[in-house]
mmCIF file of C-alpha atoms in Angstrom:
data_model
loop_
_atom_site.group_PDB
_atom_site.id
_atom_site.type_symbol
_atom_site.label_atom_id
_atom_site.label_comp_id
_atom_site.label_asym_id
_atom_site.label_seq_id
_atom_site.Cartn_x
_atom_site.Cartn_y
_atom_site.Cartn_z
ATOM 1 C CA UNK A 163 -120.730 28.655 73.237
ATOM 2 C CA UNK A 164 -122.077 26.796 70.167
ATOM 3 C CA UNK A 165 -119.119 24.464 69.708
ATOM 4 C CA UNK A 166 -118.716 20.703 70.144
ATOM 5 C CA UNK A 167 -117.049 21.191 73.571
ATOM 6 C CA UNK A 168 -120.138 22.935 74.950
ATOM 7 C CA UNK A 169 -122.421 20.434 73.223
ATOM 8 C CA UNK A 170 -120.735 17.721 75.274
ATOM 9 C CA UNK A 171 -120.962 19.872 78.417
ATOM 10 C CA UNK A 172 -124.690 20.231 77.843
ATOM 11 C CA UNK A 173 -125.054 16.477 77.651
ATOM 12 C CA UNK A 174 -122.938 16.097 80.824
ATOM 13 C CA UNK A 175 -125.193 18.552 82.641
ATOM 14 C CA UNK A 176 -128.321 16.654 81.551
ATOM 15 C CA UNK A 177 -126.787 13.366 82.692
ATOM 16 C CA UNK A 178 -125.840 14.825 86.082
ATOM 17 C CA UNK A 179 -129.390 16.176 86.588
ATOM 18 C CA UNK A 180 -130.899 12.790 85.691
ATOM 19 C CA UNK A 181 -128.297 10.931 87.749
ATOM 20 C CA UNK A 182 -129.190 12.979 90.825
ATOM 21 C CA UNK A 183 -132.926 12.603 90.138
ATOM 22 C CA UNK A 184 -132.628 8.805 90.332
ATOM 23 C CA UNK A 185 -131.058 8.830 93.814
ATOM 24 C CA UNK A 186 -131.769 12.063 95.735
ATOM 25 C CA UNK A 187 -135.634 12.071 95.794
ATOM 26 C CA UNK A 188 -135.742 8.634 97.438
ATOM 27 C CA UNK A 189 -133.047 9.695 99.962
ATOM 28 C CA UNK A 190 -135.051 12.825 100.851
ATOM 29 C CA UNK A 191 -138.238 10.752 101.180
ATOM 30 C CA UNK A 192 -136.487 8.361 103.558
ATOM 31 C CA UNK A 193 -135.068 11.245 105.652
ATOM 32 C CA UNK A 194 -138.089 13.565 105.740
ATOM 33 C CA UNK A 195 -141.119 11.236 105.596
ATOM 34 C CA UNK A 196 -139.447 8.308 107.305
ATOM 35 C CA UNK A 197 -140.320 5.639 104.767
ATOM 36 C CA UNK A 198 -137.663 2.950 104.482
ATOM 37 C CA UNK A 199 -139.309 0.538 102.027
ATOM 38 C CA UNK A 200 -138.995 0.100 98.270
ATOM 39 C CA UNK A 201 -140.819 -2.331 95.960
ATOM 40 C CA UNK A 202 -138.902 -4.893 93.951
ATOM 41 C CA UNK A 203 -139.979 -3.194 90.702
ATOM 42 C CA UNK A 204 -139.003 0.212 92.090
ATOM 43 C CA UNK A 205 -135.618 -1.141 93.115
ATOM 44 C CA UNK A 206 -135.047 -2.631 89.678
ATOM 45 C CA UNK A 207 -136.043 0.617 87.964
ATOM 46 C CA UNK A 208 -133.686 2.584 90.209
ATOM 47 C CA UNK A 209 -130.818 0.208 89.488
ATOM 48 C CA UNK A 210 -131.421 0.360 85.723
ATOM 49 C CA UNK A 211 -131.471 4.145 85.513
ATOM 50 C CA UNK A 212 -128.542 4.396 87.934
ATOM 51 C CA UNK A 213 -126.470 2.151 85.662
ATOM 52 C CA UNK A 214 -127.808 3.780 82.491
ATOM 53 C CA UNK A 215 -126.810 7.328 83.481
ATOM 54 C CA UNK A 216 -123.592 6.250 85.242
ATOM 55 C CA UNK A 217 -122.258 4.225 82.306
ATOM 56 C CA UNK A 218 -123.375 6.889 79.832
ATOM 57 C CA UNK A 219 -121.366 9.467 81.831
ATOM 58 C CA UNK A 220 -118.262 7.253 81.757
ATOM 59 C CA UNK A 221 -118.365 7.053 77.970
ATOM 60 C CA UNK A 222 -119.282 10.725 77.612
ATOM 61 C CA UNK A 223 -116.157 11.759 79.584
ATOM 62 C CA UNK A 224 -114.161 9.593 77.128
ATOM 63 C CA UNK A 225 -115.837 11.388 74.192
ATOM 64 C CA UNK A 226 -114.966 14.728 75.768
ATOM 65 C CA UNK A 227 -111.287 13.674 76.097
ATOM 66 C CA UNK A 228 -111.331 12.785 72.393
ATOM 67 C CA UNK A 229 -112.752 16.218 71.639
ATOM 68 C CA UNK A 230 -109.906 17.878 73.567
ATOM 69 C CA UNK A 231 -107.382 15.599 71.799
ATOM 70 C CA UNK A 232 -108.600 16.752 68.379
ATOM 71 C CA UNK A 233 -108.744 20.416 69.461
ATOM 72 C CA UNK A 234 -105.126 20.464 70.678
ATOM 73 C CA UNK A 235 -103.424 17.951 68.389
ATOM 74 C CA UNK A 236 -105.258 18.858 65.184
ATOM 75 C CA UNK A 237 -106.459 22.463 65.664
ATOM 76 C CA UNK A 238 -106.720 23.310 61.984
ATOM 77 C CA UNK A 239 -108.915 20.280 61.298
ATOM 78 C CA UNK A 240 -110.948 20.555 64.491
ATOM 79 C CA UNK A 241 -114.211 21.904 62.971
ATOM 80 C CA UNK A 242 -114.015 19.366 60.126
ATOM 81 C CA UNK A 243 -113.350 16.317 62.326
ATOM 82 C CA UNK A 244 -115.706 17.268 65.207
ATOM 83 C CA UNK A 245 -118.698 18.180 63.063
ATOM 84 C CA UNK A 246 -122.269 17.921 64.305
ATOM 85 C CA UNK A 247 -122.788 14.408 62.888
ATOM 86 C CA UNK A 248 -119.735 13.053 64.691
ATOM 87 C CA UNK A 249 -120.757 14.720 67.986
ATOM 88 C CA UNK A 250 -124.297 13.365 67.811
ATOM 89 C CA UNK A 251 -123.013 9.898 66.969
ATOM 90 C CA UNK A 252 -120.622 9.922 69.954
ATOM 91 C CA UNK A 253 -123.380 10.990 72.331
ATOM 92 C CA UNK A 254 -125.801 8.435 70.896
ATOM 93 C CA UNK A 255 -123.132 5.772 71.425
ATOM 94 C CA UNK A 256 -122.769 6.731 75.108
ATOM 95 C CA UNK A 257 -126.544 6.385 75.654
ATOM 96 C CA UNK A 258 -126.562 3.058 73.794
ATOM 97 C CA UNK A 259 -123.799 1.655 76.010
ATOM 98 C CA UNK A 260 -125.663 2.835 79.092
ATOM 99 C CA UNK A 261 -128.885 1.200 77.949
ATOM 100 C CA UNK A 262 -127.225 -2.146 77.164
ATOM 101 C CA UNK A 263 -125.320 -2.309 80.477
ATOM 102 C CA UNK A 264 -128.345 -1.238 82.516
ATOM 103 C CA UNK A 265 -130.703 -3.745 80.849
ATOM 104 C CA UNK A 266 -128.324 -6.714 80.973
ATOM 105 C CA UNK A 267 -127.171 -6.204 84.524
ATOM 106 C CA UNK A 268 -130.624 -5.423 85.971
ATOM 107 C CA UNK A 269 -132.271 -8.385 84.181
ATOM 108 C CA UNK A 270 -129.628 -10.841 85.383
ATOM 109 C CA UNK A 271 -129.613 -9.561 88.973
ATOM 110 C CA UNK A 272 -133.392 -9.534 89.460
ATOM 111 C CA UNK A 273 -133.891 -12.929 87.804
ATOM 112 C CA UNK A 274 -131.969 -14.537 90.702
ATOM 113 C CA UNK A 275 -133.619 -15.518 94.039
ATOM 114 C CA UNK A 276 -133.145 -13.223 97.074
ATOM 115 C CA UNK A 277 -132.875 -14.654 100.556
ATOM 116 C CA UNK A 278 -132.750 -11.253 102.348
ATOM 117 C CA UNK A 279 -135.212 -8.379 102.345
ATOM 118 C CA UNK A 280 -133.263 -5.486 103.900
ATOM 119 C CA UNK A 281 -130.708 -3.552 101.805
ATOM 120 C CA UNK A 282 -127.915 -2.073 103.911
ATOM 121 C CA UNK A 283 -127.669 1.065 101.782
ATOM 122 C CA UNK A 284 -129.516 4.298 100.947
ATOM 123 C CA UNK A 285 -130.469 3.158 97.390
ATOM 124 C CA UNK A 286 -130.527 -0.038 95.298
ATOM 125 C CA UNK A 287 -126.792 -0.254 94.763
ATOM 126 C CA UNK A 288 -125.262 -3.307 93.057
ATOM 127 C CA UNK A 289 -123.027 -4.548 95.852
ATOM 128 C CA UNK A 290 -125.573 -4.515 98.710
ATOM 129 C CA UNK A 291 -127.982 -6.461 96.482
ATOM 130 C CA UNK A 292 -125.316 -9.130 95.930
ATOM 131 C CA UNK A 293 -125.332 -9.666 99.665
ATOM 132 C CA UNK A 294 -129.008 -10.678 99.520
ATOM 133 C CA UNK A 295 -128.644 -13.330 96.804
ATOM 134 C CA UNK A 296 -129.214 -16.931 97.786
ATOM 135 C CA UNK A 297 -126.348 -19.400 97.516
ATOM 136 C CA UNK A 298 -123.139 -18.738 95.647
ATOM 137 C CA UNK A 299 -123.017 -15.182 94.271
ATOM 138 C CA UNK A 300 -119.570 -15.593 92.705
ATOM 139 C CA UNK A 301 -120.837 -15.778 89.091
ATOM 140 C CA UNK A 302 -122.834 -12.568 89.599
ATOM 141 C CA UNK A 303 -119.812 -10.939 91.208
ATOM 142 C CA UNK A 304 -117.694 -11.865 88.177
ATOM 143 C CA UNK A 305 -120.363 -10.329 85.985
ATOM 144 C CA UNK A 306 -120.270 -7.104 87.996
ATOM 145 C CA UNK A 307 -116.491 -6.921 87.589
ATOM 146 C CA UNK A 308 -116.783 -7.639 83.837
ATOM 147 C CA UNK A 309 -119.331 -4.833 83.455
ATOM 148 C CA UNK A 310 -117.102 -2.512 85.507
ATOM 149 C CA UNK A 311 -114.133 -3.308 83.261
ATOM 150 C CA UNK A 312 -116.224 -2.491 80.174
ATOM 151 C CA UNK A 313 -117.882 0.621 81.570
ATOM 152 C CA UNK A 314 -115.003 2.062 83.641
ATOM 153 C CA UNK A 315 -111.659 0.704 82.362
ATOM 154 C CA UNK A 316 -112.334 0.983 78.598
ATOM 155 C CA UNK A 317 -113.322 4.673 78.654
ATOM 156 C CA UNK A 318 -110.556 5.391 81.162
ATOM 157 C CA UNK A 319 -107.936 3.903 78.855
ATOM 158 C CA UNK A 320 -109.302 6.098 76.050
ATOM 159 C CA UNK A 321 -108.925 9.118 78.285
ATOM 160 C CA UNK A 322 -105.363 8.154 79.283
ATOM 161 C CA UNK A 323 -104.320 7.677 75.671
ATOM 162 C CA UNK A 324 -105.882 11.001 74.665
ATOM 163 C CA UNK A 325 -104.044 12.883 77.405
ATOM 164 C CA UNK A 326 -100.734 11.200 76.594
ATOM 165 C CA UNK A 327 -101.082 12.586 73.053
ATOM 166 C CA UNK A 328 -102.273 15.977 74.378
ATOM 167 C CA UNK A 329 -99.369 16.349 76.815
ATOM 168 C CA UNK A 330 -96.880 15.303 74.130
ATOM 169 C CA UNK A 331 -98.267 17.953 71.771
ATOM 170 C CA UNK A 332 -98.318 20.666 74.444
ATOM 171 C CA UNK A 333 -94.696 20.028 75.442
ATOM 172 C CA UNK A 334 -93.669 20.574 71.801
ATOM 173 C CA UNK A 335 -95.207 24.076 71.771
ATOM 174 C CA UNK A 336 -92.575 26.819 71.727
ATOM 175 C CA UNK A 337 -94.696 29.472 73.478
ATOM 176 C CA UNK A 338 -95.308 29.244 77.234
ATOM 177 C CA UNK A 339 -98.536 31.156 76.817
ATOM 178 C CA UNK A 340 -99.795 28.602 74.301
ATOM 179 C CA UNK A 341 -98.899 25.779 76.686
ATOM 180 C CA UNK A 342 -100.778 27.395 79.563
ATOM 181 C CA UNK A 343 -103.807 28.037 77.369
ATOM 182 C CA UNK A 344 -103.853 24.439 76.163
ATOM 183 C CA UNK A 345 -103.507 23.071 79.715
ATOM 184 C CA UNK A 346 -106.319 25.351 80.947
ATOM 185 C CA UNK A 347 -108.753 23.910 78.392
ATOM 186 C CA UNK A 348 -108.128 20.394 79.819
ATOM 187 C CA UNK A 349 -107.838 21.102 83.565
ATOM 188 C CA UNK A 350 -111.569 21.079 84.274
ATOM 189 C CA UNK A 351 -112.097 17.848 82.395
ATOM 190 C CA UNK A 352 -109.160 16.210 84.216
ATOM 191 C CA UNK A 353 -110.530 17.229 87.601
ATOM 192 C CA UNK A 354 -114.007 15.826 86.823
ATOM 193 C CA UNK A 355 -112.492 12.590 85.510
ATOM 194 C CA UNK A 356 -110.371 12.196 88.660
ATOM 195 C CA UNK A 357 -113.358 12.707 90.932
ATOM 196 C CA UNK A 358 -115.734 10.433 89.031
ATOM 197 C CA UNK A 359 -113.386 7.582 88.097
ATOM 198 C CA UNK A 360 -111.514 7.624 91.416
ATOM 199 C CA UNK A 361 -114.586 6.864 93.494
ATOM 200 C CA UNK A 362 -116.312 4.597 90.940
ATOM 201 C CA UNK A 363 -113.242 2.391 90.364
ATOM 202 C CA UNK A 364 -112.584 2.048 94.096
ATOM 203 C CA UNK A 365 -116.182 0.871 94.485
ATOM 204 C CA UNK A 366 -116.451 -1.707 91.688
ATOM 205 C CA UNK A 367 -112.971 -2.851 90.783
ATOM 206 C CA UNK A 368 -112.334 -4.851 93.940
ATOM 207 C CA UNK A 369 -113.606 -8.220 95.300
ATOM 208 C CA UNK A 370 -116.737 -8.410 97.463
ATOM 209 C CA UNK A 371 -114.775 -9.765 100.434
ATOM 210 C CA UNK A 372 -113.037 -6.366 100.928
ATOM 211 C CA UNK A 373 -116.290 -4.361 101.150
ATOM 212 C CA UNK A 374 -117.225 -2.358 104.212
ATOM 213 C CA UNK A 375 -120.840 -1.095 104.437
ATOM 214 C CA UNK A 376 -119.846 2.319 105.878
ATOM 215 C CA UNK A 377 -117.063 2.946 103.358
ATOM 216 C CA UNK A 378 -119.261 1.823 100.487
ATOM 217 C CA UNK A 379 -121.998 4.271 101.490
ATOM 218 C CA UNK A 380 -119.496 7.132 101.613
ATOM 219 C CA UNK A 381 -118.071 6.193 98.201
ATOM 220 C CA UNK A 382 -121.556 5.873 96.704
ATOM 221 C CA UNK A 383 -122.568 9.264 98.143
ATOM 222 C CA UNK A 384 -119.457 10.768 96.619
ATOM 223 C CA UNK A 385 -120.001 9.673 93.017
ATOM 224 C CA UNK A 386 -123.823 9.757 93.011
ATOM 225 C CA UNK A 387 -124.435 13.079 94.746
ATOM 226 C CA UNK A 388 -121.275 15.101 95.433
ATOM 227 C CA UNK A 389 -119.527 14.748 92.081
ATOM 228 C CA UNK A 390 -122.575 15.653 89.931
ATOM 229 C CA UNK A 391 -123.117 18.732 92.132
ATOM 230 C CA UNK A 392 -119.457 19.792 91.722
ATOM 231 C CA UNK A 393 -119.282 19.342 87.936
ATOM 232 C CA UNK A 394 -121.172 22.572 87.006
ATOM 233 C CA UNK A 395 -119.164 24.531 89.568
ATOM 234 C CA UNK A 396 -115.860 23.201 88.199
ATOM 235 C CA UNK A 397 -116.684 23.894 84.573
ATOM 236 C CA UNK A 398 -118.150 27.337 85.311
ATOM 237 C CA UNK A 399 -115.481 28.726 87.641
ATOM 238 C CA UNK A 400 -112.571 27.400 85.576
ATOM 239 C CA UNK A 401 -113.879 28.461 82.159
ATOM 240 C CA UNK A 402 -113.488 32.080 81.004
ATOM 241 C CA UNK A 403 -115.858 31.687 78.070
ATOM 242 C CA UNK A 404 -118.673 30.504 80.322
ATOM 243 C CA UNK A 405 -118.027 33.352 82.766
ATOM 244 C CA UNK A 406 -118.059 35.901 79.943
ATOM 245 C CA UNK A 407 -121.324 34.476 78.629
ATOM 246 C CA UNK A 408 -122.854 34.600 82.113
ATOM 247 C CA UNK A 409 -121.746 38.217 82.581
ATOM 248 C CA UNK A 410 -123.165 39.147 79.160
ATOM 249 C CA UNK A 411 -126.474 37.416 80.000
ATOM 250 C CA UNK A 412 -126.594 39.159 83.398
ATOM 251 C CA UNK A 413 -126.150 42.606 81.805
#
C-alpha cells in the first residue's frame, strides 16, 4: 500500500478524524451534559478549524483526482510524475489553502459586531453566525460566496476536468476487462466526491434568503459527521488491495 494513492488516502483519513473532532465532542457535550453555551473565542476556534479541515479536504480530493488522472492516462510515467516530492507538495498546498481560508474568514467574521447571542445551530457554522451580525450583512455574505467559489468550485472543476480525460482514455481501451479495472479504481473517489461536494455546495452556493434552519442543520450534519464516517467504509469495502492487506494483517 506504499503508493501515492494510499498516501493521499492516509491524509484523507487524518483530515476526516480531525474534522469530526472539531464538531462531534461539542455535540456530545451538549447532548449528554446539557451545556448549551460556547465562548466567543471557542466559537472562533471551532469555525477556524472547521474551515481549515473542510477546505483542505476539498483540495485534497482534487489532488486525488489528479493522481487517478496520471495513473490512467499516463500509466508508464506514473511513478515518475507522482513521486514523493510532488505528493508532499500537493498535500502541503491543500493545508496552506485551508489555513488561509480559515484565518481570513474567521478574522473578518469575528471583527464585526454581533447583535444576537443565540446560534440556531449545533456548532459555530458560518450561515447561522451571519444571522447574528448587526446591520447589513450583504458584504459578508458576498465574502462567504467568494470563499465558497474558491474552496468548492475551483477544486470541483479540477475534478471534472480530470474525469473527462479519464473517461476519454478508458473508452479508448480495447479490452473490457481493462475498462472495468480502470473504472473500479475511480469509483470510490467519485462516490466520496459526490457525497462531500453535493452537500457542501447546496449549503454555501446559494443566497442567505433561501436558507431554512432545519434543512441547514441536516445538510451540515451530513457533510460534517456522516460523510467522514462513510469515507473509510467506502474506500475499504470497494478496494481489493486494502481488503487483501487487512486479511494478511489479520492472519
